[in-house]
Structures are given as C-alpha cells and as structure tokens.
Amino acid sequence: MNTVIKTSVKSLFIITGIFLFAIASKAQQVPVGKTEISKWQYGKNGAVSLTYDDGSINQFKNALPIMERLKLPATFFVITGGIPGSKYHGKFIGRPVKTIIKESASIPTNDKNFLERCSAGGYLGYKGTITYVTKAASLYDNAKTKEQAFKVMDELYEKVRKGEFQPGYQPCDEVLQEEGLTWDDLRNYGSRGYEISSHSITHASMPGLDSVNIQYELEKSKEDIRDKMGAKYTFSSEVPYGYENERVMKIAYKIYPALRNRMPEPWLKEIDRASKQTPGTTSKDYIQWQRGATTKTPLSLMQSWVDTAVSKNNTWLVLVFHGVDNLGYEALPHTLLDEYFQYIKNQRENLWIATFGDVTKYMREREHAEVKSDEKNSKLVITLSTSLDKTMYDLPLTLKTYVSPGWKKAWVWQGKRMQRVDAATDKKGTYVLYQAYPNGIPLLLSGKEN
C-alpha cells in the first residue's frame, strides 16, 4: 500500500515537472541568448531632443534653470564670433572690397559675381549692410527669386557708393542678443551635461556665401569650440536659418558629423519644421520630426507633438527654440517653457530625452552594429561591435537578451563594468535590458552573482 502511494506521488511529480517545462517552453518562443538592439536607449518608445538656436543670453538665464530643475538635457547652437575670447570673428576672404565696390558701378550683379558680392556685403566698412545680405541670400536660395536677389545686391552697392551708410561694422541681431555669454559659462553648462554646438561664427546667411567663406564660418567656429571646450562638442552643428541648400550642406557635411539642417541616411526619414506632415508609416527604421514653436503656437499643439512621439515606436521629436522672454526670434515666455518641459518630463517613462548629438550617435551606432551571442560555463556571452570610429561613437546601446525563464535578475559584466538588472517578460519570453558599449569587449550574463 505504501509502495503504491510512493510510486503514485513520484509519478505525479514527474508529470507535473513535464507539464511545467512544457508551459515554460511554450512561453519562451525565442532561443535563450537571442539578443536585439533596442530601437531607443533604455527600450523607450521614442526620443525627444530640446534644441536652442542663436545662444541668446535669456536661453541660459531663464530657460536653462528650468531644465536643470527638471533634469532635462538640451543642445545649444551658439554663435561663436561674438563671445569674448574667441579667436575667430566675422570677415570676408577674397579680393579687396574697394575693388568689388568699384566694379559694381559698371557691372550689374549676376550669377557670376553674386556670391562674391554677397560674401563681401557685410564687410564693406559700413553699418547696416548685413540686412541686405540676409535678404539677398534668402532670395538666392530659391531659383525662382534669384533675379530679385541680384537687385538687392545692386541696391546695396549703389547705396554704399553714394555714402548712404555710416562707417563701421554692425553684426546681426542674433549676435547682439548673445551679449553676456562667456566661454567660462559654456564650459560650466557643458560640465552639467548640456551639449554646446556650433551655429557658425556670425550667424551668416550661407546660401549667399561662396565656398571659401562658408568654410571659414563653419571650420573656424568649430576650431574655437574645440579649443575652448574640447573635441566632444564639435559633433553637432546647425547652419543658421535652418537652410537645407545642397551646396552649403555638401560643405558642412565634411566639417560636422551631425547637422540638424539635414541628415541624409538610408534608414532615416526627415520631416523638417516647415512641413505639415506628421509621422506615419515608413519603410525606414527612424523618423526625425522637427517642430518649432512660435509665439502663435498653442500649448495644446506643442503637447500633441509629444503625444505623437509616445504613440509611435520610431519617432525622434526634435524641438527647436529661439528667443526666450522677449529676447530673440519668436521669443517664448519662460513660464510657458516651464509648463511644457514638465509635460515632457512626465513622459520620461516612454520617451528617451537626450541631446541632439546623443540621439544621432545612438541611431548610427545601432545601424552599424553587429551583435553575436554564445553560451559558455553557464553564462551567456554577448559581443557587440561597430564599424564606426569608436573615439567618436562612444554611447552605450541598450540590448535586449532573452534568458532562461528561471532568471529573476541578471548580472552583466563588460570588462570592469558590472550591472545588475531585473528580468521581465513579454510575449516571446523572459528577457533583460542592459547597457552595452559597442567596443567589441564581450559581455557576460549570468542569473547568479558569481
């Protein structure tokens, strides 16, 4: 009688064990060790970057403290030429301006001489000429209005010849609105995690510049930032006015790894600020969706941009700000920014909030990465590598590795770095999320600490 009972109990345990194993096997639909690179850092639904153009002093005095209180990172595209201590300032590289002025009396502006005249326009030795340069460059950027651009240049040079301007030099308003900003300030902000990037030397209207003067504006601004702050701050840039002029972009691409103006990648769909399009279906891995609030943009619309990014899984919302508290282009009150930034922070569980440069690095690293998995001595061995320059692309990627259903936690080692992460489950099985540097150093994963 006792023997029968013992045998029945033993059989029950065996049957139960088989049943539980079957359930576990069914739940684990992918092999243990299968590893994916999360589309966004920390496995978030999307990403958002706060970016500021022009470096007006109120951005730092009034907006930055709000972001610091909320622990939100941001990218500031600053105009370097007006900051005290900068080595490089606005100038014209070319023939003597007196020669150009003299020629303008007998030779009308045309396609052959426009870029030279427009490049020199701000440096003719008179105040008030840059307004004409800005207008002409904008007209020249559109093939349909080139003739109007020529007329603006003819008007400028005629007034110069007639002596209608006061002698001297006057920068554009954007440079003047930056007054009070110092390199010490920028180094301080950089040390707190803010990305400081180039917006050229003088906020130049580059479709109106010839190649050598475009290069000067971009290369020397980059050089000043590198010398004053370090090479890590020379990754991103924004060509002033958001121009996407192909001739300008070709030059800028060779100087900066990341431009907010354009980012032509086979895996990225771009929607610029002027577009009324919203993120939809696409065959590409990512969508960069730029939005710029003006003084006429209701807060509800600004919030809806965030909601859209949350509802997708492929959208990078790039927000563009200029003026703050009555200083700068389309200046927004800091009270509005405070409310908006709190709304963004409330979505931090769903959105990765990061600088423009960091999101760019993450996407590129992911697109150029290779991940391999193996098992050795009861540990999972994951190798993550990339073909990119590791000195520049040094941001950790988020990996998702499926593990044994019995794991409750995982200990992850990569070189001297160790992480302990909790296991979670989805419809495919049990997995862990963790950070990994794409440097080729193997990662060891274990369900036990030792």
Short mmCIF file of C-alpha atoms in Angstrom, two decimals:
data_model
loop_
_atom_site.label_atom_id
_atom_site.label_comp_id
_atom_site.label_asym_id
_atom_site.label_seq_id
_atom_site.Cartn_x
_atom_site.Cartn_y
_atom_site.Cartn_z
CA MET A 1 0.00 0.00 0.00
CA ASN A 2 2.76 2.39 0.95
CA THR A 3 4.76 1.41 -2.13
CA VAL A 4 1.84 2.19 -4.37
CA ILE A 5 1.37 5.59 -2.78
CA LYS A 6 5.06 6.46 -3.12
CA THR A 7 5.09 5.43 -6.77
CA SER A 8 1.97 7.46 -7.47
CA VAL A 9 3.44 10.53 -5.82
CA LYS A 10 6.68 10.13 -7.74
CA SER A 11 4.75 9.79 -10.97
CA LEU A 12 2.76 12.89 -10.11
CA PHE A 13 5.96 14.89 -9.59
CA ILE A 14 7.33 13.69 -12.92
CA ILE A 15 4.11 14.52 -14.75
CA THR A 16 3.92 17.92 -13.05
CA GLY A 17 7.54 18.67 -13.94
CA ILE A 18 6.95 17.77 -17.58
CA PHE A 19 3.81 19.92 -17.60
CA LEU A 20 5.60 22.95 -16.13
CA PHE A 21 8.53 22.53 -18.51
CA ALA A 22 6.08 22.42 -21.41
CA ILE A 23 4.46 25.65 -20.22
CA ALA A 24 7.85 27.32 -19.84
CA SER A 25 8.98 26.11 -23.25
CA LYS A 26 5.80 27.36 -24.83
CA ALA A 27 6.20 30.75 -23.14
CA GLN A 28 9.83 31.06 -24.30
CA GLN A 29 9.22 31.41 -28.02
CA VAL A 30 12.75 32.53 -28.87
CA PRO A 31 16.05 30.81 -28.07
CA VAL A 32 17.85 31.71 -24.88
CA GLY A 33 20.61 34.14 -25.80
CA LYS A 34 18.78 35.78 -28.68
CA THR A 35 19.75 39.46 -28.49
CA GLU A 36 18.27 42.57 -30.09
CA ILE A 37 19.49 46.17 -30.06
CA SER A 38 16.65 48.33 -28.74
CA LYS A 39 15.50 50.98 -31.17
CA TRP A 40 15.90 53.62 -28.45
CA GLN A 41 18.01 53.93 -25.34
CA TYR A 42 16.57 52.06 -22.33
CA GLY A 43 13.91 50.45 -24.53
CA LYS A 44 11.80 53.61 -24.76
CA ASN A 45 9.04 54.18 -27.34
CA GLY A 46 10.71 57.21 -28.91
CA ALA A 47 13.11 60.08 -28.36
CA VAL A 48 12.89 63.84 -27.91
CA SER A 49 15.62 66.49 -28.09
CA LEU A 50 15.35 70.09 -26.91
CA THR A 51 17.46 72.34 -29.13
CA TYR A 52 18.11 76.09 -29.00
CA ASP A 53 19.41 78.31 -31.79
CA ASP A 54 21.44 81.54 -31.57
CA GLY A 55 22.62 81.37 -27.94
CA SER A 56 20.66 84.42 -26.77
CA ILE A 57 21.51 85.18 -23.16
CA ASN A 58 17.95 84.56 -21.93
CA GLN A 59 18.17 80.95 -23.06
CA PHE A 60 20.80 80.43 -20.40
CA LYS A 61 19.49 82.83 -17.75
CA ASN A 62 15.82 81.90 -17.90
CA ALA A 63 15.31 78.58 -19.73
CA LEU A 64 18.33 76.56 -18.63
CA PRO A 65 17.48 76.76 -14.88
CA ILE A 66 14.07 75.23 -15.66
CA MET A 67 15.66 72.33 -17.50
CA GLU A 68 18.22 71.88 -14.76
CA ARG A 69 15.49 71.73 -12.12
CA LEU A 70 13.65 69.10 -14.17
CA LYS A 71 16.90 67.30 -15.05
CA LEU A 72 16.33 67.66 -18.80
CA PRO A 73 19.31 67.76 -21.18
CA ALA A 74 19.41 70.08 -24.20
CA THR A 75 21.55 71.21 -27.12
CA PHE A 76 22.55 74.86 -27.60
CA PHE A 77 23.74 76.00 -31.04
CA VAL A 78 25.79 79.11 -30.25
CA ILE A 79 27.29 81.84 -32.42
CA THR A 80 30.98 81.81 -31.52
CA GLY A 81 32.35 85.03 -33.04
CA GLY A 82 30.76 87.39 -30.52
CA ILE A 83 31.82 85.52 -27.39
CA PRO A 84 34.70 87.34 -25.63
CA GLY A 85 37.96 85.47 -26.08
CA SER A 86 37.05 83.83 -29.38
CA LYS A 87 39.95 83.70 -31.81
CA TYR A 88 37.87 83.99 -34.97
CA HIS A 89 35.47 86.76 -35.91
CA GLY A 90 33.50 87.73 -38.97
CA LYS A 91 35.48 88.69 -42.04
CA PHE A 92 35.49 88.46 -45.82
CA ILE A 93 38.02 86.24 -47.56
CA GLY A 94 38.57 87.44 -51.13
CA ARG A 95 39.59 90.39 -53.26
CA PRO A 96 39.81 93.91 -51.78
CA VAL A 97 36.29 95.19 -51.13
CA LYS A 98 37.12 98.56 -52.71
CA THR A 99 37.71 96.75 -56.00
CA ILE A 100 34.37 94.94 -55.70
CA ILE A 101 32.56 98.19 -54.88
CA LYS A 102 34.14 99.94 -57.86
CA GLU A 103 33.16 97.14 -60.26
CA SER A 104 29.56 97.26 -59.06
CA ALA A 105 29.18 100.70 -60.64
CA SER A 106 29.58 99.32 -64.16
CA ILE A 107 28.78 95.60 -63.90
CA PRO A 108 25.31 94.62 -62.63
CA THR A 109 25.03 91.73 -60.21
CA ASN A 110 24.59 88.36 -61.93
CA ASP A 111 25.17 84.65 -61.38
CA LYS A 112 28.91 85.05 -61.91
CA ASN A 113 29.53 87.74 -59.30
CA PHE A 114 26.63 87.39 -56.84
CA LEU A 115 28.34 85.09 -54.33
CA GLU A 116 31.42 87.30 -54.14
CA ARG A 117 29.38 90.46 -53.66
CA CYS A 118 27.08 88.87 -51.11
CA SER A 119 30.01 87.35 -49.18
CA ALA A 120 31.67 90.76 -49.02
CA GLY A 121 28.43 92.63 -48.30
CA GLY A 122 28.72 92.62 -44.53
CA TYR A 123 32.36 93.75 -44.58
CA LEU A 124 32.31 96.80 -46.84
CA GLY A 125 33.16 99.06 -43.92
CA TYR A 126 29.65 100.32 -43.18
CA LYS A 127 26.88 99.65 -40.66
CA GLY A 128 23.52 98.27 -41.76
CA THR A 129 24.67 96.27 -44.77
CA ILE A 130 24.09 92.82 -43.26
CA THR A 131 20.31 93.24 -43.54
CA TYR A 132 20.71 93.37 -47.33
CA VAL A 133 22.97 90.32 -47.31
CA THR A 134 20.45 88.29 -45.30
CA LYS A 135 17.59 89.22 -47.62
CA ALA A 136 19.57 88.58 -50.81
CA ALA A 137 20.82 85.19 -49.60
CA SER A 138 17.27 84.09 -48.85
CA LEU A 139 16.11 85.12 -52.32
CA TYR A 140 19.10 83.47 -53.99
CA ASP A 141 18.34 80.19 -52.21
CA ASN A 142 15.20 79.93 -54.34
CA ALA A 143 15.86 79.59 -58.07
CA LYS A 144 12.62 81.44 -58.81
CA THR A 145 13.74 84.59 -56.98
CA LYS A 146 17.40 84.82 -58.00
CA GLU A 147 16.82 87.91 -60.10
CA GLN A 148 15.35 89.65 -57.05
CA ALA A 149 18.49 88.73 -55.11
CA PHE A 150 20.61 90.41 -57.78
CA LYS A 151 18.53 93.59 -57.46
CA VAL A 152 19.00 93.64 -53.68
CA MET A 153 22.78 93.44 -54.17
CA ASP A 154 22.70 96.21 -56.76
CA GLU A 155 20.71 98.36 -54.33
CA LEU A 156 23.19 97.69 -51.52
CA TYR A 157 26.29 98.55 -53.55
CA GLU A 158 24.66 101.64 -55.03
CA LYS A 159 23.92 102.96 -51.54
CA VAL A 160 27.49 102.20 -50.48
CA ARG A 161 28.86 104.13 -53.46
CA LYS A 162 26.58 107.06 -52.60
CA GLY A 163 27.73 107.07 -48.97
CA GLU A 164 24.29 106.40 -47.50
CA PHE A 165 25.61 104.18 -44.67
CA GLN A 166 27.53 105.15 -41.56
CA PRO A 167 31.11 103.88 -41.41
CA GLY A 168 31.81 100.89 -39.16
CA TYR A 169 30.62 97.34 -38.63
CA GLN A 170 27.36 96.14 -37.10
CA PRO A 171 26.67 92.42 -36.59
CA CYS A 172 23.23 90.88 -36.97
CA ASP A 173 20.72 90.99 -34.12
CA GLU A 174 21.36 87.35 -33.17
CA VAL A 175 24.98 88.15 -32.29
CA LEU A 176 23.95 91.18 -30.23
CA GLN A 177 21.36 89.13 -28.31
CA GLU A 178 24.13 86.79 -27.16
CA GLU A 179 25.86 89.58 -25.23
CA GLY A 180 26.86 88.48 -21.74
CA LEU A 181 27.64 84.89 -22.67
CA THR A 182 31.19 83.70 -21.90
CA TRP A 183 33.27 80.62 -22.60
CA ASP A 184 33.50 80.02 -18.85
CA ASP A 185 29.70 79.88 -18.78
CA LEU A 186 29.60 77.43 -21.67
CA ARG A 187 32.23 75.17 -20.12
CA ASN A 188 30.15 75.17 -16.95
CA TYR A 189 26.99 74.23 -18.84
CA GLY A 190 28.86 71.53 -20.72
CA SER A 191 30.08 70.01 -17.47
CA ARG A 192 26.44 69.69 -16.39
CA GLY A 193 25.57 67.57 -19.42
CA TYR A 194 24.36 70.19 -21.88
CA GLU A 195 25.58 69.92 -25.47
CA ILE A 196 27.21 73.13 -26.73
CA SER A 197 27.46 73.18 -30.53
CA SER A 198 28.26 75.50 -33.41
CA HIS A 199 25.88 77.91 -35.10
CA SER A 200 28.71 79.48 -37.16
CA ILE A 201 30.89 82.50 -36.37
CA THR A 202 28.46 85.29 -37.27
CA HIS A 203 25.06 83.66 -37.95
CA ALA A 204 25.88 84.03 -41.63
CA SER A 205 23.33 83.55 -44.43
CA MET A 206 25.28 80.82 -46.18
CA PRO A 207 23.36 80.35 -49.44
CA GLY A 208 24.73 83.81 -50.26
CA LEU A 209 28.36 82.95 -49.49
CA ASP A 210 30.97 81.42 -51.76
CA SER A 211 32.68 78.19 -50.72
CA VAL A 212 35.76 79.68 -49.05
CA ASN A 213 33.66 81.95 -46.83
CA ILE A 214 31.25 79.14 -45.91
CA GLN A 215 34.23 77.03 -44.89
CA TYR A 216 35.64 79.85 -42.80
CA GLU A 217 32.35 80.35 -40.92
CA LEU A 218 31.98 76.65 -40.13
CA GLU A 219 35.56 75.43 -39.73
CA LYS A 220 36.77 78.30 -37.57
CA SER A 221 33.68 78.21 -35.36
CA LYS A 222 34.39 74.52 -34.85
CA GLU A 223 38.02 75.31 -34.06
CA ASP A 224 37.08 77.85 -31.39
CA ILE A 225 34.67 75.40 -29.73
CA ARG A 226 37.28 72.65 -29.82
CA ASP A 227 39.96 74.90 -28.33
CA LYS A 228 37.70 76.42 -25.67
CA MET A 229 35.65 73.35 -24.72
CA GLY A 230 37.07 70.16 -26.20
CA ALA A 231 36.57 67.92 -29.23
CA LYS A 232 33.43 66.25 -27.84
CA TYR A 233 31.50 69.48 -28.51
CA THR A 234 32.33 69.53 -32.23
CA PHE A 235 29.99 66.69 -33.21
CA SER A 236 26.79 68.64 -33.97
CA SER A 237 26.04 71.88 -35.78
CA GLU A 238 23.17 73.88 -37.21
CA VAL A 239 23.70 76.10 -40.25
CA PRO A 240 21.89 79.38 -39.47
CA TYR A 241 18.28 79.93 -40.54
CA GLY A 242 17.80 76.18 -40.98
CA TYR A 243 18.87 76.30 -44.63
CA GLU A 244 18.98 72.98 -46.49
CA ASN A 245 20.77 74.42 -49.52
CA GLU A 246 22.52 71.50 -51.21
CA ARG A 247 25.73 73.41 -52.00
CA VAL A 248 26.02 74.57 -48.39
CA MET A 249 25.17 71.14 -47.00
CA LYS A 250 27.88 69.41 -49.04
CA ILE A 251 30.47 71.67 -47.45
CA ALA A 252 29.01 71.39 -43.95
CA TYR A 253 28.78 67.57 -44.04
CA LYS A 254 32.57 67.40 -44.39
CA ILE A 255 33.08 69.55 -41.29
CA TYR A 256 30.48 68.25 -38.82
CA PRO A 257 29.33 64.65 -38.31
CA ALA A 258 25.77 65.76 -37.48
CA LEU A 259 23.73 68.65 -38.87
CA ARG A 260 20.28 69.49 -37.63
CA ASN A 261 19.52 71.02 -41.05
CA ARG A 262 19.76 67.72 -42.90
CA MET A 263 20.76 64.19 -42.03
CA PRO A 264 20.62 62.10 -45.22
CA GLU A 265 20.71 58.49 -44.07
CA PRO A 266 19.13 55.48 -45.84
CA TRP A 267 17.43 54.45 -42.59
CA LEU A 268 16.06 57.90 -41.61
CA LYS A 269 13.01 59.79 -42.85
CA GLU A 270 13.23 63.54 -42.25
CA ILE A 271 10.30 65.89 -41.65
CA ASP A 272 11.50 69.48 -41.32
CA ARG A 273 9.93 72.33 -39.37
CA ALA A 274 8.18 73.83 -42.37
CA SER A 275 6.41 70.61 -43.28
CA LYS A 276 2.81 69.99 -42.25
CA GLN A 277 3.42 66.26 -42.45
CA THR A 278 3.23 64.12 -39.32
CA PRO A 279 4.97 60.81 -38.65
CA GLY A 280 3.22 57.93 -40.38
CA THR A 281 4.12 54.58 -41.82
CA THR A 282 7.53 54.29 -43.40
CA SER A 283 9.86 51.53 -44.52
CA LYS A 284 12.75 53.27 -42.76
CA ASP A 285 13.81 52.49 -39.21
CA TYR A 286 13.56 56.03 -37.90
CA ILE A 287 11.73 59.32 -38.41
CA GLN A 288 13.26 62.64 -37.40
CA TRP A 289 10.35 65.01 -36.84
CA GLN A 290 11.33 68.65 -36.30
CA ARG A 291 8.86 71.07 -34.75
CA GLY A 292 9.39 74.72 -33.88
CA ALA A 293 7.00 76.57 -31.59
CA THR A 294 6.35 80.24 -32.30
CA THR A 295 4.51 82.87 -30.30
CA LYS A 296 1.33 81.77 -32.10
CA THR A 297 1.66 78.06 -31.32
CA PRO A 298 -0.84 76.94 -28.65
CA LEU A 299 0.49 74.81 -25.82
CA SER A 300 -2.02 72.09 -26.67
CA LEU A 301 -0.44 71.69 -30.11
CA MET A 302 3.04 71.59 -28.62
CA GLN A 303 1.88 68.86 -26.23
CA SER A 304 0.32 66.90 -29.09
CA TRP A 305 3.76 66.61 -30.70
CA VAL A 306 4.97 64.82 -27.59
CA ASP A 307 1.91 62.58 -27.56
CA THR A 308 2.55 61.61 -31.17
CA ALA A 309 6.13 60.62 -30.40
CA VAL A 310 4.91 58.49 -27.49
CA SER A 311 2.32 56.71 -29.64
CA LYS A 312 4.90 55.64 -32.24
CA ASN A 313 7.99 53.48 -31.85
CA ASN A 314 10.20 55.06 -34.50
CA THR A 315 9.93 58.82 -33.97
CA TRP A 316 12.58 61.27 -32.82
CA LEU A 317 10.93 64.59 -31.96
CA VAL A 318 13.43 67.44 -32.38
CA LEU A 319 12.09 70.62 -30.80
CA VAL A 320 13.57 73.94 -31.95
CA PHE A 321 13.52 77.06 -29.76
CA HIS A 322 14.93 80.53 -30.38
CA GLY A 323 14.05 83.53 -28.25
CA VAL A 324 13.10 83.50 -24.58
CA ASP A 325 11.33 86.25 -22.62
CA ASN A 326 11.19 88.98 -25.27
CA LEU A 327 14.76 88.46 -26.47
CA GLY A 328 15.31 86.76 -29.81
CA TYR A 329 13.27 85.38 -32.68
CA GLU A 330 9.73 84.25 -31.76
CA ALA A 331 10.54 84.60 -28.07
CA LEU A 332 8.51 82.34 -25.78
CA PRO A 333 7.89 83.18 -22.11
CA HIS A 334 9.80 81.03 -19.64
CA THR A 335 6.52 80.27 -17.86
CA LEU A 336 5.25 78.52 -20.99
CA LEU A 337 8.51 76.61 -21.35
CA ASP A 338 8.28 75.53 -17.71
CA GLU A 339 4.82 74.05 -18.21
CA TYR A 340 5.82 72.42 -21.49
CA PHE A 341 9.01 70.91 -20.14
CA GLN A 342 7.13 69.44 -17.18
CA TYR A 343 4.75 67.82 -19.68
CA ILE A 344 7.73 66.32 -21.50
CA LYS A 345 9.30 65.09 -18.28
CA ASN A 346 6.06 63.35 -17.34
CA GLN A 347 6.59 61.14 -20.41
CA ARG A 348 10.10 60.10 -19.42
CA GLU A 349 8.94 56.50 -18.90
CA ASN A 350 8.03 56.40 -22.60
CA LEU A 351 10.47 58.83 -24.20
CA TRP A 352 14.24 58.98 -24.15
CA ILE A 353 15.04 62.67 -23.53
CA ALA A 354 18.55 63.31 -24.81
CA THR A 355 20.75 65.81 -26.63
CA PHE A 356 20.73 66.06 -30.40
CA GLY A 357 24.21 64.57 -30.57
CA ASP A 358 23.45 61.59 -28.33
CA VAL A 359 20.36 60.54 -30.27
CA THR A 360 22.28 60.82 -33.53
CA LYS A 361 25.09 58.69 -32.14
CA TYR A 362 22.69 56.05 -30.83
CA MET A 363 20.88 55.64 -34.14
CA ARG A 364 24.09 55.44 -36.16
CA GLU A 365 25.70 53.01 -33.74
CA ARG A 366 22.64 50.78 -33.87
CA GLU A 367 22.52 50.86 -37.67
CA HIS A 368 26.21 49.95 -37.93
CA ALA A 369 26.37 47.44 -35.08
CA GLU A 370 26.70 43.67 -35.09
CA VAL A 371 25.68 41.55 -32.12
CA LYS A 372 26.56 37.90 -31.51
CA SER A 373 25.58 35.56 -28.68
CA ASP A 374 27.01 32.32 -27.31
CA GLU A 375 26.94 30.29 -24.11
CA LYS A 376 29.96 29.34 -22.02
CA ASN A 377 30.22 27.93 -18.48
CA SER A 378 26.52 28.55 -17.78
CA LYS A 379 26.89 32.20 -18.80
CA LEU A 380 25.64 33.97 -21.89
CA VAL A 381 28.39 35.66 -23.88
CA ILE A 382 27.28 38.65 -25.96
CA THR A 383 29.61 40.52 -28.29
CA LEU A 384 28.66 43.95 -29.64
CA SER A 385 30.81 45.68 -32.24
CA THR A 386 30.53 48.53 -34.72
CA SER A 387 32.36 49.70 -37.83
CA LEU A 388 32.19 53.34 -36.69
CA ASP A 389 35.01 55.39 -35.17
CA LYS A 390 34.91 54.31 -31.50
CA THR A 391 36.53 57.52 -30.30
CA MET A 392 33.55 59.48 -31.63
CA TYR A 393 30.74 56.94 -31.29
CA ASP A 394 31.11 56.03 -27.64
CA LEU A 395 27.50 55.93 -26.46
CA PRO A 396 26.24 52.66 -24.91
CA LEU A 397 23.47 50.84 -26.74
CA THR A 398 20.58 49.12 -24.98
CA LEU A 399 20.50 45.37 -25.57
CA LYS A 400 17.56 43.05 -25.02
CA THR A 401 18.62 39.47 -24.39
CA TYR A 402 16.23 36.57 -23.84
CA VAL A 403 17.27 34.43 -20.89
CA SER A 404 16.18 31.28 -19.10
CA PRO A 405 12.63 31.56 -17.69
CA GLY A 406 14.05 30.84 -14.24
CA TRP A 407 16.12 34.04 -14.13
CA LYS A 408 14.76 36.74 -11.84
CA LYS A 409 17.78 39.00 -12.19
CA ALA A 410 20.87 39.14 -14.33
CA TRP A 411 24.41 40.18 -13.57
CA VAL A 412 26.08 41.75 -16.60
CA TRP A 413 29.83 42.27 -16.90
CA GLN A 414 31.67 44.11 -19.70
CA GLY A 415 35.30 44.48 -18.80
CA LYS A 416 35.37 46.17 -15.38
CA ARG A 417 31.77 47.40 -15.65
CA MET A 418 29.03 45.46 -13.88
CA GLN A 419 25.25 45.94 -13.95
CA ARG A 420 22.51 44.12 -12.08
CA VAL A 421 19.18 44.23 -13.86
CA ASP A 422 15.75 42.75 -13.25
CA ALA A 423 14.28 40.22 -15.66
CA ALA A 424 10.97 40.92 -17.37
CA THR A 425 8.66 39.04 -19.72
CA ASP A 426 6.92 39.73 -23.00
CA LYS A 427 5.02 37.51 -25.42
CA LYS A 428 8.30 35.99 -26.61
CA GLY A 429 9.63 35.04 -23.19
CA THR A 430 11.88 36.22 -20.34
CA TYR A 431 14.42 38.92 -21.12
CA VAL A 432 16.74 41.51 -19.60
CA LEU A 433 17.54 45.05 -20.78
CA TYR A 434 21.04 46.38 -20.19
CA GLN A 435 23.61 48.85 -21.48
CA ALA A 436 26.48 47.74 -23.69
CA TYR A 437 29.34 49.63 -25.31
CA PRO A 438 29.89 48.67 -28.97
CA ASN A 439 33.62 48.23 -28.48
CA GLY A 440 33.96 44.52 -29.13
CA ILE A 441 34.61 43.67 -25.46
CA PRO A 442 32.42 40.61 -24.66
CA LEU A 443 29.58 40.90 -22.16
CA LEU A 444 28.95 38.07 -19.70
CA LEU A 445 25.40 37.50 -18.46
CA SER A 446 24.57 35.26 -15.53
CA GLY A 447 21.47 34.53 -13.48
CA LYS A 448 23.71 34.40 -10.41
CA GLU A 449 26.10 36.94 -8.95
CA ASN A 450 29.02 34.52 -9.02
#
